Tab-separated table of C-alpha atoms in Angstrom:
chain	number	residue	atom	x	y	z
A	13	MET	CA	7.382	-39.703	15.430
A	14	SER	CA	4.661	-39.576	18.077
A	15	VAL	CA	3.027	-36.445	16.571
A	16	LEU	CA	1.302	-36.816	13.204
A	17	ILE	CA	0.769	-33.417	11.519
A	18	ILE	CA	-1.597	-33.272	8.544
A	19	GLU	CA	-2.035	-30.168	6.395
A	20	ALA	CA	-4.431	-30.476	3.473
A	21	PHE	CA	-3.635	-26.945	2.246
A	22	TYR	CA	0.128	-26.512	2.577
A	23	GLY	CA	0.562	-22.827	1.807
A	24	GLY	CA	0.389	-19.378	3.371
A	25	SER	CA	-0.236	-19.271	7.115
A	26	HIS	CA	-1.132	-22.980	7.099
A	27	LYS	CA	2.383	-23.774	5.908
A	28	GLN	CA	3.983	-21.302	8.318
A	29	LEU	CA	2.367	-22.961	11.312
A	30	VAL	CA	3.131	-26.600	10.555
A	31	ASP	CA	6.698	-25.732	9.490
A	32	LEU	CA	7.239	-24.060	12.871
A	33	LEU	CA	5.800	-27.046	14.708
A	34	GLN	CA	7.910	-29.524	12.761
A	35	GLU	CA	11.023	-27.420	13.339
A	36	ASP	CA	10.432	-27.105	17.081
A	37	LEU	CA	9.039	-30.516	17.966
A	38	GLU	CA	10.917	-33.757	18.190
A	39	ASN	CA	9.405	-37.008	16.966
A	40	CYS	CA	6.875	-35.565	14.543
A	41	VAL	CA	6.034	-36.365	10.943
A	42	LEU	CA	4.293	-34.100	8.435
A	43	TYR	CA	1.974	-35.088	5.561
A	44	THR	CA	0.678	-32.400	3.211
A	45	LEU	CA	-1.106	-31.548	-0.007
A	46	PRO	CA	-0.164	-28.477	-2.104
A	47	ALA	CA	-2.091	-25.238	-1.565
A	48	LYS	CA	-4.157	-25.496	-4.719
A	49	LYS	CA	-7.870	-25.859	-5.436
A	50	TRP	CA	-8.998	-25.287	-1.842
A	51	HIS	CA	-12.503	-26.578	-2.427
A	52	TRP	CA	-11.258	-29.939	-3.648
A	53	ARG	CA	-8.845	-30.225	-0.707
A	54	ALA	CA	-11.764	-29.729	1.674
A	55	ARG	CA	-13.864	-32.284	-0.166
A	56	THR	CA	-11.398	-35.091	-0.879
A	57	SER	CA	-8.162	-34.782	1.119
A	58	ALA	CA	-9.298	-37.311	3.758
A	59	LEU	CA	-9.389	-40.022	1.121
A	60	TYR	CA	-5.888	-39.090	-0.066
A	61	PHE	CA	-4.421	-39.212	3.444
A	62	PHE	CA	-6.267	-42.467	4.164
A	63	GLN	CA	-4.205	-44.069	1.412
A	64	ASN	CA	-0.911	-42.230	1.880
A	65	ILE	CA	-0.300	-42.078	5.631
A	66	PRO	CA	1.342	-45.362	6.628
A	67	MET	CA	0.169	-47.332	9.632
A	68	SER	CA	2.346	-46.789	12.689
A	69	GLU	CA	2.125	-47.822	16.314
A	70	HIS	CA	4.220	-44.769	17.274
A	71	TYR	CA	1.585	-42.104	16.599
A	72	ARG	CA	0.082	-40.600	19.748
A	73	ILE	CA	-1.239	-37.200	18.593
A	74	LEU	CA	-2.903	-36.052	15.372
A	75	PHE	CA	-2.754	-32.320	14.573
A	76	ALA	CA	-4.631	-31.006	11.527
A	77	SER	CA	-6.136	-27.792	10.216
A	78	SER	CA	-9.875	-27.533	9.705
A	79	VAL	CA	-9.503	-27.840	5.914
A	80	LEU	CA	-9.297	-31.595	6.477
A	81	ASN	CA	-12.544	-33.479	6.987
A	82	LEU	CA	-11.372	-35.156	10.172
A	83	THR	CA	-14.580	-37.177	10.513
A	84	GLU	CA	-14.019	-38.917	7.196
A	85	LEU	CA	-10.373	-39.611	7.948
A	86	VAL	CA	-10.934	-41.280	11.325
A	87	ALA	CA	-13.816	-43.311	9.856
A	88	LEU	CA	-11.506	-44.542	7.093
A	89	ARG	CA	-8.592	-45.022	9.494
A	90	PRO	CA	-9.779	-46.290	12.895
A	91	ASP	CA	-6.135	-46.439	14.038
A	92	LEU	CA	-5.935	-42.638	13.741
A	93	GLY	CA	-9.257	-42.237	15.527
A	94	LYS	CA	-7.647	-43.559	18.697
A	95	LEU	CA	-5.123	-40.718	18.830
A	96	LYS	CA	-5.480	-37.423	20.667
A	97	LYS	CA	-6.987	-35.383	17.826
A	98	ILE	CA	-6.313	-31.626	17.678
A	99	LEU	CA	-8.113	-29.482	15.111
A	100	TYR	CA	-6.729	-25.991	14.372
A	101	PHE	CA	-8.941	-23.318	12.796
A	102	HIS	CA	-7.179	-20.720	10.654
A	103	GLU	CA	-10.608	-19.709	9.366
A	104	ASN	CA	-14.163	-20.973	9.680
A	105	GLN	CA	-16.682	-21.522	6.938
A	106	LEU	CA	-19.767	-20.429	8.881
A	107	VAL	CA	-18.988	-16.733	8.404
A	108	TYR	CA	-16.477	-16.837	5.548
A	109	PRO	CA	-17.694	-14.200	3.056
A	110	VAL	CA	-19.057	-15.259	-0.301
A	111	LYS	CA	-19.976	-13.017	-3.225
A	112	LYS	CA	-23.643	-13.968	-2.973
A	113	CYS	CA	-25.556	-15.737	-0.210
A	114	GLN	CA	-26.692	-18.501	-2.522
A	115	GLU	CA	-23.064	-19.279	-3.367
A	116	ARG	CA	-22.297	-20.546	0.156
A	117	ASP	CA	-21.753	-24.297	0.015
A	118	PHE	CA	-23.382	-25.837	3.089
A	119	GLN	CA	-21.032	-28.804	3.027
A	120	TYR	CA	-17.867	-26.914	3.997
A	121	GLY	CA	-19.298	-25.520	7.221
A	122	TYR	CA	-21.043	-28.802	7.962
A	123	ASN	CA	-17.763	-30.686	7.577
A	124	GLN	CA	-16.065	-28.354	10.065
A	125	ILE	CA	-18.828	-28.912	12.617
A	126	LEU	CA	-18.531	-32.688	12.237
A	127	SER	CA	-14.744	-32.463	12.570
A	128	CYS	CA	-15.169	-30.587	15.858
A	129	LEU	CA	-17.451	-33.329	17.151
A	130	VAL	CA	-14.820	-36.033	16.609
A	131	ALA	CA	-11.835	-33.911	17.724
A	132	ASP	CA	-10.568	-34.000	21.298
A	133	VAL	CA	-9.277	-30.409	21.279
A	134	VAL	CA	-10.354	-27.558	18.986
A	135	VAL	CA	-8.006	-24.570	18.733
A	136	PHE	CA	-8.760	-21.208	17.111
A	137	ASN	CA	-6.287	-18.508	16.133
A	138	SER	CA	-8.391	-15.705	17.654
A	139	VAL	CA	-11.343	-15.137	19.955
A	140	PHE	CA	-13.229	-13.673	17.000
A	141	ASN	CA	-12.694	-16.865	15.014
A	142	MET	CA	-13.881	-19.050	17.886
A	143	GLU	CA	-16.949	-17.007	18.833
A	144	SER	CA	-18.065	-16.365	15.261
A	145	PHE	CA	-17.956	-20.123	14.669
A	146	LEU	CA	-19.603	-21.310	17.868
A	147	THR	CA	-22.370	-18.705	17.993
A	148	ASN	CA	-23.341	-19.328	14.363
A	149	ILE	CA	-23.680	-23.118	14.586
A	150	GLY	CA	-27.375	-22.915	15.541
A	151	LYS	CA	-28.207	-20.449	12.764
A	152	PHE	CA	-26.213	-22.472	10.253
A	153	MET	CA	-28.035	-25.699	11.138
A	154	LYS	CA	-31.363	-24.014	10.457
A	155	LEU	CA	-30.495	-24.325	6.776
A	156	ILE	CA	-31.355	-28.023	7.138
A	157	PRO	CA	-35.025	-28.294	6.086
A	158	ASP	CA	-36.113	-30.631	8.917
A	159	HIS	CA	-34.911	-33.018	11.642
A	160	ARG	CA	-32.235	-30.566	12.678
A	161	PRO	CA	-29.618	-31.515	15.280
A	162	GLU	CA	-29.726	-29.533	18.521
A	163	ASP	CA	-27.305	-28.172	21.141
A	164	LEU	CA	-24.175	-28.718	19.044
A	165	GLU	CA	-22.578	-25.541	20.384
A	166	SER	CA	-22.839	-26.824	23.956
A	167	ILE	CA	-21.150	-30.080	22.902
A	168	ILE	CA	-18.301	-28.415	21.004
A	169	ARG	CA	-17.573	-25.333	23.166
A	170	PRO	CA	-15.951	-27.209	26.099
A	171	LYS	CA	-13.321	-28.566	23.688
A	172	CYS	CA	-12.392	-25.099	22.401
A	173	GLN	CA	-9.546	-22.753	23.235
A	174	VAL	CA	-7.680	-19.865	21.613
A	175	ILE	CA	-3.968	-19.970	20.847
A	176	TYR	CA	-2.961	-17.072	18.657
A	177	PHE	CA	-1.194	-17.827	15.426
A	178	PRO	CA	2.547	-17.779	16.240
A	179	ILE	CA	4.699	-15.507	14.081
A	180	LYS	CA	8.432	-16.126	13.986
A	181	PHE	CA	9.633	-12.582	13.486
A	182	PRO	CA	12.932	-12.438	11.558
A	183	ASP	CA	15.837	-10.062	12.065
A	184	VAL	CA	15.069	-7.161	9.706
A	185	SER	CA	17.608	-4.696	11.087
A	186	ARG	CA	19.567	-4.657	7.824
A	187	PHE	CA	16.471	-3.411	5.981
A	188	MET	CA	15.401	-0.688	8.418
A	189	PRO	CA	15.709	2.966	7.329
A	190	LYS	CA	17.088	5.452	9.841
A	191	HIS	CA	13.758	6.850	10.959
A	192	LYS	CA	12.616	3.398	12.129
A	193	MET	CA	15.562	2.684	14.425
A	194	ARG	CA	13.565	3.498	17.578
A	195	HIS	CA	10.927	1.027	16.437
A	196	LEU	CA	13.650	-1.531	15.753
A	197	GLN	CA	14.973	-1.260	19.309
A	198	LYS	CA	11.469	-1.926	20.584
A	199	THR	CA	11.070	-5.103	18.534
A	200	LEU	CA	14.515	-6.651	18.919
A	201	SER	CA	13.329	-9.044	21.614
A	202	LEU	CA	10.893	-10.668	19.173
A	203	THR	CA	13.766	-12.070	17.103
A	204	LYS	CA	15.055	-14.106	20.040
A	205	ASN	CA	14.786	-17.856	19.757
A	206	SER	CA	12.211	-19.840	21.682
A	207	SER	CA	14.568	-20.564	24.559
A	208	ALA	CA	14.314	-16.895	25.483
A	209	ALA	CA	10.528	-16.932	25.642
A	210	SER	CA	10.458	-16.306	29.358
A	211	THR	CA	12.319	-13.049	28.900
A	212	VAL	CA	10.383	-11.739	25.887
A	213	ALA	CA	6.842	-12.775	26.760
A	214	LEU	CA	6.123	-9.430	28.419
A	215	PRO	CA	3.976	-6.826	26.639
A	216	PHE	CA	5.746	-3.848	25.157
A	217	GLN	CA	5.735	-0.715	27.245
A	218	ARG	CA	3.297	1.721	25.722
A	219	GLU	CA	4.719	4.929	24.342
A	220	GLN	CA	4.812	7.612	27.049
A	221	GLY	CA	3.206	10.964	26.403
A	222	GLY	CA	0.436	12.126	24.097
A	223	PRO	CA	0.165	12.832	20.388
A	224	GLU	CA	2.075	16.042	20.827
A	225	ASN	CA	5.248	13.996	21.266
A	226	LEU	CA	4.954	12.546	17.773
A	227	LEU	CA	6.712	15.519	16.270
A	228	THR	CA	9.104	16.287	19.141
A	229	ASP	CA	12.222	15.273	17.266
A	230	PHE	CA	10.995	16.082	13.785
A	231	ASP	CA	13.399	18.246	11.847
A	232	ALA	CA	11.605	19.162	8.641
A	233	LYS	CA	13.778	20.421	5.821
A	234	PRO	CA	11.470	20.538	2.802
A	235	GLY	CA	13.021	20.985	-0.578
A	236	PRO	CA	12.788	19.775	-4.154
A	237	CYS	CA	13.459	16.123	-4.876
A	238	ASP	CA	16.775	15.308	-6.421
A	239	ALA	CA	15.850	15.210	-10.101
A	240	ALA	CA	18.864	13.164	-11.047
A	241	GLN	CA	17.949	10.578	-8.446
A	242	GLN	CA	14.351	10.373	-9.708
A	243	GLU	CA	15.521	9.825	-13.275
A	244	ASN	CA	18.014	7.136	-12.375
A	245	LEU	CA	15.480	4.384	-11.843
A	246	GLY	CA	16.868	0.866	-11.978
A	247	SER	CA	14.995	-2.326	-12.684
A	248	SER	CA	15.990	-3.996	-9.416
A	249	LEU	CA	13.770	-3.595	-6.358
A	250	MET	CA	16.484	-3.882	-3.721
A	251	GLN	CA	19.824	-2.213	-3.228
A	252	GLU	CA	22.695	-4.426	-4.303
A	253	SER	CA	24.503	-3.678	-1.075
A	254	SER	CA	21.892	-5.402	1.035
A	255	LEU	CA	19.780	-7.672	-1.159
A	256	LYS	CA	19.992	-9.658	-4.329
A	257	THR	CA	17.854	-8.621	-7.273
A	258	CYS	CA	14.274	-9.824	-6.881
A	259	ASN	CA	13.131	-12.754	-8.970
A	260	TRP	CA	9.571	-11.994	-9.962
A	261	SER	CA	7.310	-15.031	-9.925
A	262	ASN	CA	5.588	-14.437	-13.287
A	263	ASN	CA	4.591	-11.666	-15.625
A	264	SER	CA	0.906	-11.808	-14.784
A	265	SER	CA	1.145	-11.420	-11.017
A	266	SER	CA	4.460	-9.665	-10.587
A	267	HIS	CA	5.523	-7.384	-13.393
A	268	ARG	CA	7.364	-4.084	-13.509
A	269	GLY	CA	6.393	-1.589	-16.192
A	270	GLU	CA	8.641	1.220	-17.342
A	271	SER	CA	6.718	3.698	-15.230
A	272	GLU	CA	7.487	1.833	-12.014
A	273	GLN	CA	10.098	3.413	-9.811
A	274	ASN	CA	12.819	1.733	-7.874
A	275	PRO	CA	11.742	2.018	-4.221
A	276	CYS	CA	15.312	2.045	-3.019
A	277	ASP	CA	16.078	5.068	-5.181
A	278	SER	CA	13.145	7.029	-3.815
A	279	LEU	CA	12.974	5.761	-0.240
A	280	SER	CA	16.445	5.014	1.041
A	281	GLY	CA	17.785	8.547	1.106
A	282	GLY	CA	18.322	10.671	4.189
A	283	ASP	CA	15.443	11.641	6.442
A	284	ASP	CA	15.668	15.254	5.213
A	285	GLN	CA	14.320	14.332	1.781
A	286	PRO	CA	10.566	14.908	1.238
A	287	ARG	CA	9.715	11.326	0.392
A	288	PRO	CA	6.052	10.626	-0.494
A	289	LEU	CA	3.992	8.471	1.828
A	290	HIS	CA	4.547	4.779	0.997
A	291	ILE	CA	1.378	2.667	1.357
A	292	VAL	CA	1.557	-1.134	1.318
A	293	TRP	CA	-1.269	-3.654	0.796
A	294	PRO	CA	0.117	-7.180	1.498
A	295	HIS	CA	-2.907	-9.432	1.060
A	296	ARG	CA	-4.197	-12.242	-1.139
A	297	TRP	CA	-5.616	-10.963	-4.416
A	298	GLU	CA	-9.137	-12.242	-3.751
A	299	HIS	CA	-12.555	-10.706	-3.250
A	300	ASP	CA	-12.731	-11.321	0.510
A	301	LYS	CA	-9.861	-8.860	1.023
A	302	ASP	CA	-12.004	-6.190	-0.705
A	303	PRO	CA	-9.394	-4.734	-3.074
A	304	GLU	CA	-12.142	-2.627	-4.671
A	305	SER	CA	-12.455	-0.479	-1.535
A	306	PHE	CA	-8.701	-0.114	-1.246
A	307	PHE	CA	-8.176	1.044	-4.818
A	308	LYS	CA	-11.200	3.357	-4.636
A	309	VAL	CA	-9.542	5.188	-1.731
A	310	LEU	CA	-6.234	5.405	-3.615
A	311	MET	CA	-7.931	6.814	-6.701
A	312	HIS	CA	-9.594	9.436	-4.524
A	313	LEU	CA	-6.147	10.454	-3.245
A	314	LYS	CA	-5.025	10.637	-6.867
A	315	ASP	CA	-7.987	12.858	-7.769
A	316	LEU	CA	-6.964	15.208	-4.957
A	317	ARG	CA	-3.472	15.349	-6.480
A	318	LEU	CA	-1.892	14.016	-3.291
A	319	ASN	CA	1.526	12.451	-3.657
A	320	PHE	CA	2.028	8.858	-2.506
A	321	HIS	CA	3.664	5.576	-3.454
A	322	VAL	CA	2.040	2.162	-3.233
A	323	SER	CA	3.251	-1.441	-3.101
A	324	VAL	CA	0.628	-4.116	-3.728
A	325	LEU	CA	1.948	-7.461	-2.540
A	326	GLY	CA	0.259	-10.781	-1.784
A	327	GLU	CA	-0.345	-14.122	-3.463
A	328	THR	CA	-2.462	-14.608	-6.552
A	329	PHE	CA	-4.525	-17.664	-7.414
A	330	THR	CA	-6.498	-18.840	-10.445
A	331	ASP	CA	-9.065	-16.038	-10.536
A	332	VAL	CA	-7.644	-12.548	-10.037
A	333	PRO	CA	-10.270	-9.780	-9.724
A	334	ASP	CA	-10.232	-7.381	-12.681
A	335	ILE	CA	-9.745	-4.418	-10.356
A	336	PHE	CA	-6.046	-5.232	-10.038
A	337	SER	CA	-5.158	-4.806	-13.709
A	338	GLU	CA	-7.405	-1.759	-13.974
A	339	SER	CA	-5.856	-0.108	-10.926
A	340	ARG	CA	-2.304	-0.923	-11.956
A	341	LYS	CA	-2.792	1.111	-15.094
A	342	ALA	CA	-4.638	3.950	-13.354
A	343	LEU	CA	-2.057	4.356	-10.572
A	344	GLY	CA	0.813	4.646	-13.037
A	345	SER	CA	4.021	6.039	-11.565
A	346	SER	CA	2.658	5.873	-8.000
A	347	VAL	CA	3.347	2.131	-8.049
A	348	LEU	CA	6.630	0.999	-6.481
A	349	HIS	CA	5.962	-2.716	-6.545
A	350	TRP	CA	3.158	-4.840	-7.957
A	351	GLY	CA	2.885	-8.550	-7.236
A	352	TYR	CA	3.887	-11.450	-5.063
A	353	LEU	CA	7.431	-11.622	-3.681
A	354	PRO	CA	8.508	-15.256	-3.308
A	355	SER	CA	11.627	-14.251	-1.368
A	356	LYS	CA	10.952	-13.504	2.311
A	357	ASP	CA	13.927	-11.123	2.390
A	358	ASP	CA	12.497	-9.132	-0.502
A	359	TYR	CA	9.075	-9.124	1.131
A	360	PHE	CA	10.317	-7.868	4.504
A	361	HIS	CA	12.515	-5.279	2.806
A	362	VAL	CA	9.469	-3.727	1.126
A	363	LEU	CA	7.589	-3.728	4.437
A	364	CYS	CA	10.513	-2.003	6.159
A	365	MET	CA	10.587	0.724	3.510
A	366	ALA	CA	6.807	1.331	3.711
A	367	ASP	CA	5.081	3.811	6.027
A	368	VAL	CA	1.467	2.648	6.271
A	369	VAL	CA	-0.086	-0.811	5.920
A	370	ILE	CA	-3.761	-1.032	4.961
A	371	SER	CA	-6.421	-3.691	5.350
A	372	THR	CA	-9.833	-3.389	3.749
A	373	ALA	CA	-10.728	-7.028	4.446
A	374	LYS	CA	-14.274	-8.322	4.623
A	375	HIS	CA	-12.850	-11.410	6.274
A	376	GLU	CA	-9.984	-11.719	8.695
A	377	PHE	CA	-9.722	-14.279	11.457
A	378	PHE	CA	-6.219	-13.191	12.471
A	379	GLY	CA	-4.079	-11.165	10.044
A	380	VAL	CA	-0.475	-12.368	9.797
A	381	ALA	CA	0.476	-9.900	7.051
A	382	MET	CA	-0.711	-6.892	9.052
A	383	LEU	CA	1.318	-7.901	12.108
A	384	GLU	CA	4.407	-8.588	9.992
A	385	ALA	CA	4.124	-5.096	8.525
A	386	VAL	CA	3.701	-3.509	11.957
A	387	TYR	CA	6.758	-5.415	13.124
A	388	CYS	CA	8.600	-3.751	10.233
A	389	GLY	CA	7.551	-0.322	11.479
A	390	CYS	CA	4.415	0.339	9.414
A	391	TYR	CA	1.485	2.282	10.820
A	392	PRO	CA	-1.585	-0.016	10.568
A	393	LEU	CA	-5.038	1.051	9.437
A	394	CYS	CA	-7.643	-1.726	9.774
A	395	PRO	CA	-11.429	-2.072	9.815
A	396	LYS	CA	-13.019	-1.769	13.253
A	397	ASP	CA	-14.382	-5.264	12.812
A	398	LEU	CA	-13.465	-8.947	12.521
A	399	ALA	CA	-10.339	-9.930	14.489
A	400	TYR	CA	-8.710	-6.503	14.300
A	401	PRO	CA	-10.087	-4.919	17.528
A	402	GLU	CA	-8.721	-7.946	19.368
A	403	ILE	CA	-5.202	-7.292	18.072
A	404	PHE	CA	-4.824	-3.550	17.395
A	405	PRO	CA	-5.506	-0.536	19.668
A	406	ALA	CA	-8.477	1.665	18.753
A	407	GLU	CA	-6.391	4.443	17.209
A	408	TYR	CA	-5.451	2.129	14.313
A	409	LEU	CA	-9.044	1.188	13.443
A	410	TYR	CA	-11.497	2.875	11.091
A	411	SER	CA	-15.253	2.371	10.747
A	412	THR	CA	-15.922	3.564	7.189
A	413	PRO	CA	-14.022	3.977	3.913
A	414	GLU	CA	-14.448	7.732	4.388
A	415	GLN	CA	-12.542	7.548	7.669
A	416	LEU	CA	-9.770	5.573	5.999
A	417	SER	CA	-9.590	8.121	3.198
A	418	LYS	CA	-9.392	11.008	5.665
A	419	ARG	CA	-6.551	9.378	7.613
A	420	LEU	CA	-4.596	8.756	4.425
A	421	ARG	CA	-5.186	12.295	3.163
A	422	ASN	CA	-3.660	13.642	6.367
A	423	PHE	CA	-0.735	11.226	6.173
A	424	CYS	CA	-0.051	12.138	2.539
A	425	LYS	CA	0.194	15.780	3.589
A	426	ARG	CA	2.338	15.022	6.640
A	427	PRO	CA	4.158	11.661	6.217
A	428	ASP	CA	6.556	12.775	8.970
A	429	ILE	CA	3.802	12.107	11.524
A	430	VAL	CA	3.710	8.438	10.561
A	431	ARG	CA	7.495	8.124	10.410
A	432	LYS	CA	7.957	9.506	13.915
A	433	HIS	CA	5.179	7.409	15.398
A	434	LEU	CA	6.023	4.489	17.680
A	435	TYR	CA	3.424	1.716	17.626
A	436	LYS	CA	1.358	1.703	20.832
A	437	GLY	CA	0.085	-1.859	20.692
A	438	GLU	CA	1.632	-5.170	21.692
A	439	MET	CA	3.440	-7.601	19.442
A	440	THR	CA	4.859	-10.091	21.915
A	441	PRO	CA	1.618	-12.073	22.488
A	442	PHE	CA	1.690	-13.080	18.806
A	443	SER	CA	5.348	-14.106	18.627
A	444	TRP	CA	6.563	-17.684	18.340
A	445	ALA	CA	8.946	-16.960	21.214
A	446	ALA	CA	5.980	-16.332	23.511
A	447	LEU	CA	3.631	-19.002	22.127
A	448	HIS	CA	5.849	-22.002	21.468
A	449	GLY	CA	5.375	-23.230	25.045
A	450	LYS	CA	1.593	-23.356	24.597
A	451	PHE	CA	1.942	-25.390	21.424
A	452	ARG	CA	4.408	-27.748	23.080
A	453	SER	CA	1.968	-28.276	25.926
A	454	LEU	CA	-0.898	-28.799	23.471
A	455	LEU	CA	1.077	-31.447	21.606
A	456	THR	CA	2.197	-33.329	24.687
A	457	THR	CA	1.238	-36.956	24.612
A	458	GLU	CA	-1.505	-37.938	27.008
A	459	PRO	CA	-1.447	-41.696	27.773
A	460	ARG	CA	-4.533	-43.541	26.543
A	461	GLU	CA	-5.486	-47.021	27.679
A	462	ASP	CA	-6.540	-48.056	24.197
A	463	LEU	CA	-3.249	-47.090	22.503
């Protein structure tokens, strides 16, 4: 166990990453704290790990996310201070949005800066994450009333590098509807195991031809929906032939009212059925994801009497914004699914059945959920800001809520355009198959004289 992995917030993308590392690496040991009460994890987890990580002469590398106050830990445990210390930033607290400026707690950003100073290598999950952190250190330190430290960016920057968050894309072929089979063929290489990285680490070929080709093979046969099918709405989300019935996590975050439809009834029919556009929003139910803007756009579509379905996924925590309960009621029968799906199969099935995935985030340092949805054949619409321009081609970005609303209005009128579209961006650079070699190299032991 030469690699010591510490995760103070073992949930979401933090959990995904360390689980992948532990699965792929030999001789590593993982110590974690549950993904609850983030602020207290950032404040006190070093003291917990000080007491609960046993002494060992076999440790050579320490890998931790930036939630941990690494400075405190190595001060409490000088034996760990001697290791090669790698700090991974999923997000940074210098530009993390808060509801009001005065609510920003100086200590969280300050702790991350100190952790960088004691780390040997600092890794960010995107260029946006790295640059927004480094270029804001000077401004952030001006909050100190006097005797401010200087030139911290120049000390930290040489330690920094970007390794994109690695996504282990699963085989979702059994969930794919017919109209996404071309997309499925394009993404099959991403399900290969890491040993095939050399053969899948090439960018996708961009779709040949212009927008006029989007409708080349479209065979529209509009007609009335099958009334019997619409009335026969079951309580299960997934078809019994391919998935077990979903187990909803709890009534508050994942409930199904009588007005909710069964997505499999309304979406799994033949391509000749006029199925409404299916919009999915797979994000945490917190203010930094700006659910207010998302639901405002949906209500505008409703006011225009445009037909669409929506699935609102994502984890909930202690404080859920009121807009969710208000919007659930207002959207009524447009809702296909509402709430967190603890089963990955259920989650990916919904993504495969959806047409468009939306982000309205005020904060995004990478965006795992958006890439997972694109992998499942969804057309992405993201803000032209944050990490998104680094990951998605310009055609999938919008600058204002009005632009987002206009795109969705057009898609509601012609969902066939979305369903015939083949994603023009690249997915391979973000796959575990392509990135596992970089992480292996990062976590290679470097001999130290004082070990």
